[in-house]
Amino acid sequence: GCGPRKRRGSHRDTEARRRSRLRAFVLSAGMRRATREALKPEPPGPPL
């Protein structure tokens, strides 16, 4: 049988969409930071 036309779990959908957007933003920020770190020379410091 077909379920109700009104989709349930809209809050969960929005939460998942927000989480995916946040993850994408973090990923892009991380890539940008990685490229910047790779472009700039390594600072003279004690190796970890």
Coordinates of C-alpha atoms in Angstrom, one line a residue:
G1 CA 0.0 0.0 0.0
C2 CA 1.0 3.6 -0.6
G3 CA 1.9 5.7 2.5
P4 CA 0.4 9.1 3.2
R5 CA 1.1 11.9 0.7
K6 CA 2.5 14.1 3.4
R7 CA 6.1 13.0 3.8
R8 CA 7.1 12.3 7.4
G9 CA 10.6 12.9 8.8
S10 CA 10.9 16.3 7.3
H11 CA 13.0 17.4 10.3
R12 CA 15.3 14.5 9.8
D13 CA 15.6 15.4 6.1
T14 CA 16.5 19.0 6.9
E15 CA 19.0 17.8 9.5
A16 CA 20.7 15.4 7.1
R17 CA 20.8 18.2 4.4
R18 CA 22.3 20.6 6.9
R19 CA 24.8 18.0 8.1
S20 CA 25.9 17.3 4.5
R21 CA 26.2 21.0 3.7
L22 CA 28.3 21.4 6.9
R23 CA 30.5 18.5 5.9
A24 CA 31.0 19.8 2.4
F25 CA 31.9 23.2 3.9
V26 CA 34.4 21.7 6.3
L27 CA 35.8 19.6 3.4
S28 CA 36.3 22.6 1.2
A29 CA 37.8 24.6 4.1
G30 CA 40.2 21.8 4.9
M31 CA 41.3 21.5 1.2
R32 CA 41.8 25.3 1.1
R33 CA 43.8 25.2 4.3
A34 CA 45.8 22.2 3.0
T35 CA 46.6 24.1 -0.3
R36 CA 47.6 27.2 1.7
E37 CA 49.8 25.1 4.0
A38 CA 51.5 23.4 1.0
L39 CA 52.0 26.8 -0.7
K40 CA 53.6 28.5 2.3
P41 CA 57.1 27.3 3.3
E42 CA 57.4 25.1 6.4
P43 CA 58.2 27.2 9.5
P44 CA 61.5 26.4 11.2
G45 CA 60.3 24.5 14.2
P46 CA 60.9 21.2 16.1
P47 CA 59.4 18.2 14.3
L48 CA 56.4 16.6 15.9

